[in-house]
Amino acid sequence: MQKPRNSIVDLWKFIAILMIMTHHLFHIETFVNTEYYGHFSWIYVEFFFMLTGYFTYSHFKRHNYDDNSIFKSGLKYTFHKFKKFVPFTTIAISLQYLITAPFSCLLKGQFKTFLYHFLNYPLEVLLLSEAQHSFKGFNLVPIWFLSAMLLVFPIITTLCQIRNKYLVLIVSGLFSLFYFMHFPIGGSKWPGDLIRALAGMCAGITICIINDTLKDKISCNTKFICIICSISEISCMLFCLVATTLNLYDTEKIIILAFAIGISSMLSGFSISSKLNSKVVSYLGRISMPMFIWHWVIGTIINRLLHFVLVPAPIQLVIYFGGTIILSILSLYLISKGKFLFHKKS
């Protein structure tokens, strides 16, 4: 039986991806070298990492696996987790490549360069094309998010299956604390992106264990606890939204702490928001990942469009955000339709 979705988490996932899209406006030629509201919103990637770590630990806490098959069960969960992203991710990055490569290589007569990138394409995508080792110019920036998680997920799933939760708490807590206190967040490329993803998910594991421990100590759901959790959730998440919108760059450490407190509060079960149940909001949360994949492609299409016709900036924003949402909804629909037909035939 599938666990019911948390609507408030889905709402913030949708808001988070909109903020990340706002940060990535620099990809569109009109907004290059422009200081716009929300340029600092890349840090919402940490919010997704934390949620992933939280829910991964929560999954393995509910499911008991054989100690002799920890690695096997971890790989199985990794496959289950990422297989749903494969269809629209493959389409999106292939479209991105086809849109970009002919203009940068084929039209310049650089056939060997095009062939080289094409043959190395799958490996470049897996090993974080954002790292820009040999795949320069094709800019599949959002893919690093998924590939980084995929590559470090076996470590996370192994950690989550350790029976001693206090050992897990020490390892995940110290690692995430050391990273966020001593390293510039998002300030390094390969292999720094892998460490960044690992630290974010470890932070999520830490939050989950602390949440479970505190819930065991609290015997009843009092109004006082409900008020405290609700206020901390709302104030922390709103602070993050305001700080990233106004580009308060020097608050990144505080934002990470606010994410942690906000996630802990909204998933504690004590906050007022835990009573929220909306299918519409939950659907917005579901399209957040396809939006992350598709928005860079839409930005590239807008750039190509600007080479042929003058498009006002407000219309570009409508195409950027509206087109991404439409493609994401269409992706989910086609995937769900394909699953239905597959199961019907079998």
Tab-separated table of C-alpha atoms in Angstrom:
chain	number	residue	atom	x	y	z
A	1	MET	CA	0.000	0.000	0.000
A	2	GLN	CA	1.405	3.388	-1.024
A	3	LYS	CA	1.947	5.865	1.767
A	4	PRO	CA	-0.274	8.979	1.406
A	5	ARG	CA	1.508	12.113	0.213
A	6	ASN	CA	2.166	15.025	2.514
A	7	SER	CA	0.465	17.994	0.860
A	8	ILE	CA	2.473	20.715	2.632
A	9	VAL	CA	5.730	19.067	1.548
A	10	ASP	CA	4.402	18.887	-2.013
A	11	LEU	CA	3.483	22.573	-1.873
A	12	TRP	CA	6.983	23.558	-0.816
A	13	LYS	CA	8.516	21.253	-3.427
A	14	PHE	CA	6.558	23.141	-6.086
A	15	ILE	CA	7.587	26.510	-4.644
A	16	ALA	CA	11.203	25.301	-4.449
A	17	ILE	CA	11.341	24.287	-8.101
A	18	LEU	CA	9.823	27.622	-9.143
A	19	MET	CA	12.587	29.363	-7.192
A	20	ILE	CA	15.279	27.184	-8.785
A	21	MET	CA	13.820	28.008	-12.195
A	22	THR	CA	13.985	31.679	-11.276
A	23	HIS	CA	17.675	31.297	-10.445
A	24	HIS	CA	18.264	29.608	-13.807
A	25	LEU	CA	16.831	32.576	-15.701
A	26	PHE	CA	20.461	33.530	-16.361
A	27	HIS	CA	20.382	30.749	-18.974
A	28	ILE	CA	18.070	32.896	-21.128
A	29	GLU	CA	20.050	35.501	-23.068
A	30	THR	CA	17.723	38.339	-22.041
A	31	PHE	CA	18.581	37.867	-18.366
A	32	VAL	CA	22.333	37.238	-18.662
A	33	ASN	CA	24.375	39.477	-16.330
A	34	THR	CA	21.180	40.807	-14.779
A	35	GLU	CA	20.624	40.999	-11.028
A	36	TYR	CA	17.000	39.899	-10.733
A	37	TYR	CA	14.897	38.814	-7.765
A	38	GLY	CA	15.471	35.171	-6.900
A	39	HIS	CA	18.955	34.871	-8.395
A	40	PHE	CA	20.111	33.314	-5.093
A	41	SER	CA	17.476	30.555	-5.233
A	42	TRP	CA	19.867	27.781	-6.270
A	43	ILE	CA	20.090	26.878	-2.584
A	44	TYR	CA	16.652	25.244	-2.781
A	45	VAL	CA	18.485	22.243	-4.236
A	46	GLU	CA	19.570	21.559	-0.634
A	47	PHE	CA	15.899	21.443	0.334
A	48	PHE	CA	15.344	18.582	-2.143
A	49	PHE	CA	18.455	16.753	-0.933
A	50	MET	CA	17.261	16.958	2.673
A	51	LEU	CA	13.803	15.664	1.777
A	52	THR	CA	15.348	12.767	-0.149
A	53	GLY	CA	17.504	11.785	2.827
A	54	TYR	CA	14.568	12.104	5.215
A	55	PHE	CA	12.198	9.928	3.192
A	56	THR	CA	14.910	7.377	2.352
A	57	TYR	CA	15.675	6.780	6.021
A	58	SER	CA	11.959	6.742	6.786
A	59	HIS	CA	11.467	4.041	4.140
A	60	PHE	CA	14.163	1.737	5.504
A	61	LYS	CA	12.913	2.304	9.052
A	62	ARG	CA	9.502	0.936	8.037
A	63	HIS	CA	10.874	-1.997	6.015
A	64	ASN	CA	13.079	-4.645	7.563
A	65	TYR	CA	15.593	-6.233	5.207
A	66	ASP	CA	17.893	-9.190	5.667
A	67	ASP	CA	21.236	-8.054	7.089
A	68	ASN	CA	22.997	-10.207	4.502
A	69	SER	CA	21.382	-8.342	1.601
A	70	ILE	CA	21.904	-4.716	2.617
A	71	PHE	CA	23.727	-3.830	-0.591
A	72	LYS	CA	21.226	-5.746	-2.730
A	73	SER	CA	18.209	-4.084	-1.112
A	74	GLY	CA	19.940	-0.719	-1.436
A	75	LEU	CA	20.453	-1.212	-5.168
A	76	LYS	CA	16.870	-2.405	-5.545
A	77	TYR	CA	15.553	0.704	-3.820
A	78	THR	CA	17.871	2.907	-5.895
A	79	PHE	CA	16.545	1.356	-9.107
A	80	HIS	CA	12.956	1.778	-7.917
A	81	LYS	CA	13.631	5.388	-6.949
A	82	PHE	CA	15.252	6.500	-10.181
A	83	LYS	CA	13.549	4.423	-12.869
A	84	LYS	CA	10.535	6.768	-12.867
A	85	PHE	CA	12.806	9.658	-13.907
A	86	VAL	CA	14.362	7.819	-16.854
A	87	PRO	CA	11.657	8.373	-19.544
A	88	PHE	CA	11.288	12.155	-19.427
A	89	THR	CA	14.941	12.683	-18.442
A	90	THR	CA	16.100	10.760	-21.523
A	91	ILE	CA	13.746	12.718	-23.775
A	92	ALA	CA	14.697	16.062	-22.220
A	93	ILE	CA	18.474	15.662	-22.428
A	94	SER	CA	18.273	14.201	-25.939
A	95	LEU	CA	16.186	17.161	-27.081
A	96	GLN	CA	18.624	19.532	-25.368
A	97	TYR	CA	21.504	17.880	-27.198
A	98	LEU	CA	19.798	17.971	-30.583
A	99	ILE	CA	18.810	21.626	-30.176
A	100	THR	CA	22.278	22.714	-29.120
A	101	ALA	CA	24.753	20.445	-30.914
A	102	PRO	CA	23.775	21.238	-34.540
A	103	PHE	CA	24.218	24.957	-33.895
A	104	SER	CA	27.540	24.666	-32.100
A	105	CYS	CA	29.126	21.842	-34.114
A	106	LEU	CA	27.346	20.754	-37.252
A	107	LEU	CA	26.694	24.235	-38.609
A	108	LYS	CA	30.371	25.012	-38.049
A	109	GLY	CA	31.437	21.863	-39.848
A	110	GLN	CA	32.859	20.331	-36.675
A	111	PHE	CA	31.686	16.804	-37.452
A	112	LYS	CA	34.407	15.065	-35.427
A	113	THR	CA	33.534	17.132	-32.368
A	114	PHE	CA	29.854	16.296	-32.780
A	115	LEU	CA	30.630	12.579	-33.136
A	116	TYR	CA	32.951	12.668	-30.122
A	117	HIS	CA	30.280	14.225	-27.894
A	118	PHE	CA	27.607	11.922	-29.238
A	119	LEU	CA	29.614	8.776	-28.448
A	120	ASN	CA	30.500	10.034	-24.963
A	121	TYR	CA	27.020	11.379	-24.336
A	122	PRO	CA	25.671	8.688	-21.955
A	123	LEU	CA	28.801	8.754	-19.784
A	124	GLU	CA	28.881	12.550	-19.673
A	125	VAL	CA	25.272	12.681	-18.522
A	126	LEU	CA	25.882	10.144	-15.772
A	127	LEU	CA	29.096	11.778	-14.572
A	128	LEU	CA	27.597	15.246	-14.170
A	129	SER	CA	27.751	17.206	-17.404
A	130	GLU	CA	27.707	20.377	-15.284
A	131	ALA	CA	31.264	19.515	-14.276
A	132	GLN	CA	32.222	20.601	-17.838
A	133	HIS	CA	35.132	18.225	-18.331
A	134	SER	CA	34.686	17.451	-22.021
A	135	PHE	CA	31.040	18.226	-22.633
A	136	LYS	CA	31.499	21.983	-22.706
A	137	GLY	CA	28.916	24.049	-24.495
A	138	PHE	CA	25.939	21.699	-24.342
A	139	ASN	CA	24.839	22.789	-20.864
A	140	LEU	CA	22.721	20.002	-19.460
A	141	VAL	CA	22.959	21.718	-16.107
A	142	PRO	CA	19.926	20.280	-14.254
A	143	ILE	CA	20.982	16.683	-14.871
A	144	TRP	CA	23.745	16.934	-12.254
A	145	PHE	CA	21.044	16.865	-9.559
A	146	LEU	CA	19.817	13.393	-10.519
A	147	SER	CA	23.174	11.941	-11.491
A	148	ALA	CA	24.767	13.101	-8.224
A	149	MET	CA	21.985	11.502	-6.204
A	150	LEU	CA	22.164	8.305	-8.243
A	151	LEU	CA	25.914	7.924	-7.746
A	152	VAL	CA	25.871	8.467	-3.970
A	153	PHE	CA	22.588	6.697	-3.286
A	154	PRO	CA	24.213	3.289	-2.570
A	155	ILE	CA	26.099	4.988	0.280
A	156	ILE	CA	22.901	6.539	1.625
A	157	THR	CA	20.877	3.327	1.422
A	158	THR	CA	23.657	1.393	3.179
A	159	LEU	CA	23.787	4.003	5.938
A	160	CYS	CA	20.007	3.919	6.347
A	161	GLN	CA	20.033	0.145	6.911
A	162	ILE	CA	22.424	0.199	9.877
A	163	ARG	CA	20.402	-1.058	12.834
A	164	ASN	CA	21.962	1.259	15.421
A	165	LYS	CA	20.170	4.566	14.844
A	166	TYR	CA	22.539	6.441	17.162
A	167	LEU	CA	25.510	5.362	15.072
A	168	VAL	CA	23.662	6.527	11.952
A	169	LEU	CA	22.861	9.813	13.711
A	170	ILE	CA	26.506	10.401	14.608
A	171	VAL	CA	27.808	9.596	11.122
A	172	SER	CA	25.166	11.517	9.168
A	173	GLY	CA	25.023	14.400	11.634
A	174	LEU	CA	28.760	14.983	11.851
A	175	PHE	CA	29.289	14.644	8.095
A	176	SER	CA	26.526	17.095	7.166
A	177	LEU	CA	27.522	19.515	9.940
A	178	PHE	CA	31.181	19.449	8.860
A	179	TYR	CA	30.249	20.077	5.222
A	180	PHE	CA	27.802	22.919	5.771
A	181	MET	CA	30.027	24.619	8.349
A	182	HIS	CA	33.339	24.433	6.499
A	183	PHE	CA	32.605	24.329	2.757
A	184	PRO	CA	31.009	26.872	0.406
A	185	ILE	CA	27.628	25.400	-0.537
A	186	GLY	CA	27.402	24.824	-4.270
A	187	GLY	CA	30.837	26.349	-4.711
A	188	SER	CA	32.588	23.415	-6.370
A	189	LYS	CA	32.090	21.107	-9.322
A	190	TRP	CA	32.972	17.455	-9.773
A	191	PRO	CA	33.478	15.716	-7.383
A	192	GLY	CA	32.248	18.458	-5.061
A	193	ASP	CA	28.686	18.032	-6.321
A	194	LEU	CA	28.687	14.426	-5.133
A	195	ILE	CA	29.815	15.503	-1.658
A	196	ARG	CA	27.183	18.234	-1.692
A	197	ALA	CA	24.428	15.736	-2.520
A	198	LEU	CA	25.712	13.303	0.109
A	199	ALA	CA	25.848	16.020	2.782
A	200	GLY	CA	22.331	17.215	2.000
A	201	MET	CA	20.864	13.725	2.204
A	202	CYS	CA	22.805	13.017	5.408
A	203	ALA	CA	21.242	16.161	6.851
A	204	GLY	CA	17.824	14.738	5.942
A	205	ILE	CA	18.655	11.451	7.691
A	206	THR	CA	19.732	13.404	10.784
A	207	ILE	CA	16.476	15.370	10.815
A	208	CYS	CA	14.435	12.164	10.513
A	209	ILE	CA	16.194	10.449	13.431
A	210	ILE	CA	15.882	13.534	15.645
A	211	ASN	CA	12.202	13.828	14.719
A	212	ASP	CA	11.538	10.190	15.617
A	213	THR	CA	13.390	10.546	18.921
A	214	LEU	CA	11.481	13.667	19.896
A	215	LYS	CA	8.130	12.106	18.956
A	216	ASP	CA	8.932	9.173	21.238
A	217	LYS	CA	9.518	11.613	24.094
A	218	ILE	CA	6.297	13.535	23.501
A	219	SER	CA	3.379	11.537	24.850
A	220	CYS	CA	0.521	13.717	23.632
A	221	ASN	CA	-0.269	16.210	20.899
A	222	THR	CA	-0.864	19.326	22.987
A	223	LYS	CA	-1.962	22.687	21.607
A	224	PHE	CA	1.288	24.242	22.823
A	225	ILE	CA	3.398	21.798	20.794
A	226	CYS	CA	1.127	22.275	17.800
A	227	ILE	CA	1.523	26.059	17.991
A	228	ILE	CA	5.314	25.868	18.374
A	229	CYS	CA	5.694	23.492	15.398
A	230	SER	CA	3.354	25.547	13.219
A	231	ILE	CA	5.102	28.840	13.997
A	232	SER	CA	8.587	27.390	13.457
A	233	GLU	CA	7.549	25.791	10.159
A	234	ILE	CA	5.905	28.903	8.736
A	235	SER	CA	8.564	31.350	9.961
A	236	CYS	CA	11.503	29.215	8.770
A	237	MET	CA	10.114	28.488	5.310
A	238	LEU	CA	8.990	32.090	4.793
A	239	PHE	CA	12.422	33.313	5.870
A	240	CYS	CA	14.023	31.071	3.223
A	241	LEU	CA	11.619	32.366	0.593
A	242	VAL	CA	12.255	36.023	1.437
A	243	ALA	CA	16.037	35.613	1.760
A	244	THR	CA	16.361	33.886	-1.608
A	245	THR	CA	13.975	36.284	-3.340
A	246	LEU	CA	15.869	39.332	-2.078
A	247	ASN	CA	19.238	37.699	-2.838
A	248	LEU	CA	20.583	37.822	0.721
A	249	TYR	CA	23.690	35.829	-0.194
A	250	ASP	CA	25.320	36.023	3.237
A	251	THR	CA	22.458	34.071	4.848
A	252	GLU	CA	23.125	30.694	3.205
A	253	LYS	CA	24.153	28.972	6.455
A	254	ILE	CA	21.051	30.332	8.203
A	255	ILE	CA	18.887	29.149	5.296
A	256	ILE	CA	20.263	25.609	5.642
A	257	LEU	CA	19.375	25.663	9.349
A	258	ALA	CA	15.936	27.095	8.524
A	259	PHE	CA	15.373	24.313	5.967
A	260	ALA	CA	16.232	21.733	8.626
A	261	ILE	CA	13.873	23.233	11.229
A	262	GLY	CA	11.127	23.777	8.640
A	263	ILE	CA	11.305	20.200	7.352
A	264	SER	CA	11.404	18.836	10.886
A	265	SER	CA	8.328	20.872	11.853
A	266	MET	CA	6.227	20.101	8.782
A	267	LEU	CA	6.976	16.358	9.043
A	268	SER	CA	6.613	16.133	12.813
A	269	GLY	CA	2.886	15.446	12.580
A	270	PHE	CA	2.202	18.142	15.168
A	271	SER	CA	2.048	21.168	12.869
A	272	ILE	CA	-1.297	22.511	11.651
A	273	SER	CA	-0.071	22.011	8.091
A	274	SER	CA	-0.030	18.238	8.637
A	275	LYS	CA	-3.826	18.390	8.412
A	276	LEU	CA	-3.635	19.805	4.895
A	277	ASN	CA	-4.877	17.332	2.299
A	278	SER	CA	-5.242	18.519	-1.264
A	279	LYS	CA	-5.006	16.454	-4.447
A	280	VAL	CA	-4.233	19.587	-6.473
A	281	VAL	CA	-1.326	20.554	-4.203
A	282	SER	CA	-0.045	16.969	-4.176
A	283	TYR	CA	-0.067	16.953	-7.975
A	284	LEU	CA	2.010	20.145	-7.999
A	285	GLY	CA	4.547	18.297	-5.870
A	286	ARG	CA	4.571	15.401	-8.320
A	287	ILE	CA	5.449	17.624	-11.291
A	288	SER	CA	8.315	19.333	-9.432
A	289	MET	CA	10.927	16.833	-10.640
A	290	PRO	CA	9.824	16.879	-14.312
A	291	MET	CA	9.892	20.675	-14.069
A	292	PHE	CA	13.480	20.489	-12.860
A	293	ILE	CA	14.394	18.419	-15.913
A	294	TRP	CA	12.396	20.311	-18.530
A	295	HIS	CA	12.981	23.977	-17.671
A	296	TRP	CA	16.524	24.122	-19.046
A	297	VAL	CA	15.308	22.789	-22.385
A	298	ILE	CA	12.594	25.453	-22.508
A	299	GLY	CA	15.227	28.108	-21.816
A	300	THR	CA	17.320	26.793	-24.710
A	301	ILE	CA	14.301	26.880	-27.031
A	302	ILE	CA	13.675	30.512	-26.044
A	303	ASN	CA	17.291	31.377	-26.860
A	304	ARG	CA	16.945	29.805	-30.300
A	305	LEU	CA	13.660	31.624	-30.814
A	306	LEU	CA	15.334	34.961	-30.049
A	307	HIS	CA	17.661	34.399	-33.000
A	308	PHE	CA	14.685	34.657	-35.367
A	309	VAL	CA	12.111	36.885	-33.689
A	310	LEU	CA	12.027	39.583	-31.024
A	311	VAL	CA	10.133	38.257	-28.023
A	312	PRO	CA	9.363	40.671	-25.151
A	313	ALA	CA	10.779	39.671	-21.763
A	314	PRO	CA	7.342	39.138	-20.132
A	315	ILE	CA	6.376	36.737	-22.933
A	316	GLN	CA	9.655	34.881	-22.459
A	317	LEU	CA	8.799	34.392	-18.787
A	318	VAL	CA	5.346	33.067	-19.703
A	319	ILE	CA	6.884	30.596	-22.175
A	320	TYR	CA	9.567	29.617	-19.667
A	321	PHE	CA	7.360	28.912	-16.670
A	322	GLY	CA	4.163	27.989	-18.536
A	323	GLY	CA	5.887	25.765	-21.073
A	324	THR	CA	7.798	23.927	-18.347
A	325	ILE	CA	4.635	23.232	-16.355
A	326	ILE	CA	2.743	22.060	-19.442
A	327	LEU	CA	5.544	19.720	-20.540
A	328	SER	CA	5.849	18.337	-17.005
A	329	ILE	CA	2.127	17.598	-16.802
A	330	LEU	CA	2.238	16.001	-20.239
A	331	SER	CA	5.239	13.885	-19.212
A	332	LEU	CA	3.477	12.520	-16.144
A	333	TYR	CA	0.327	11.846	-18.148
A	334	LEU	CA	2.129	9.929	-20.883
A	335	ILE	CA	4.156	7.923	-18.366
A	336	SER	CA	1.073	7.007	-16.332
A	337	LYS	CA	-0.763	6.149	-19.556
A	338	GLY	CA	2.118	3.942	-20.646
A	339	LYS	CA	2.115	2.138	-17.294
A	340	PHE	CA	-1.624	1.558	-17.605
A	341	LEU	CA	-1.318	0.094	-21.110
A	342	PHE	CA	1.657	-2.042	-20.074
A	343	HIS	CA	-0.169	-3.528	-17.075
A	344	LYS	CA	-3.307	-3.982	-19.170
A	345	LYS	CA	-1.425	-6.009	-21.797
A	346	SER	CA	0.385	-8.118	-19.239
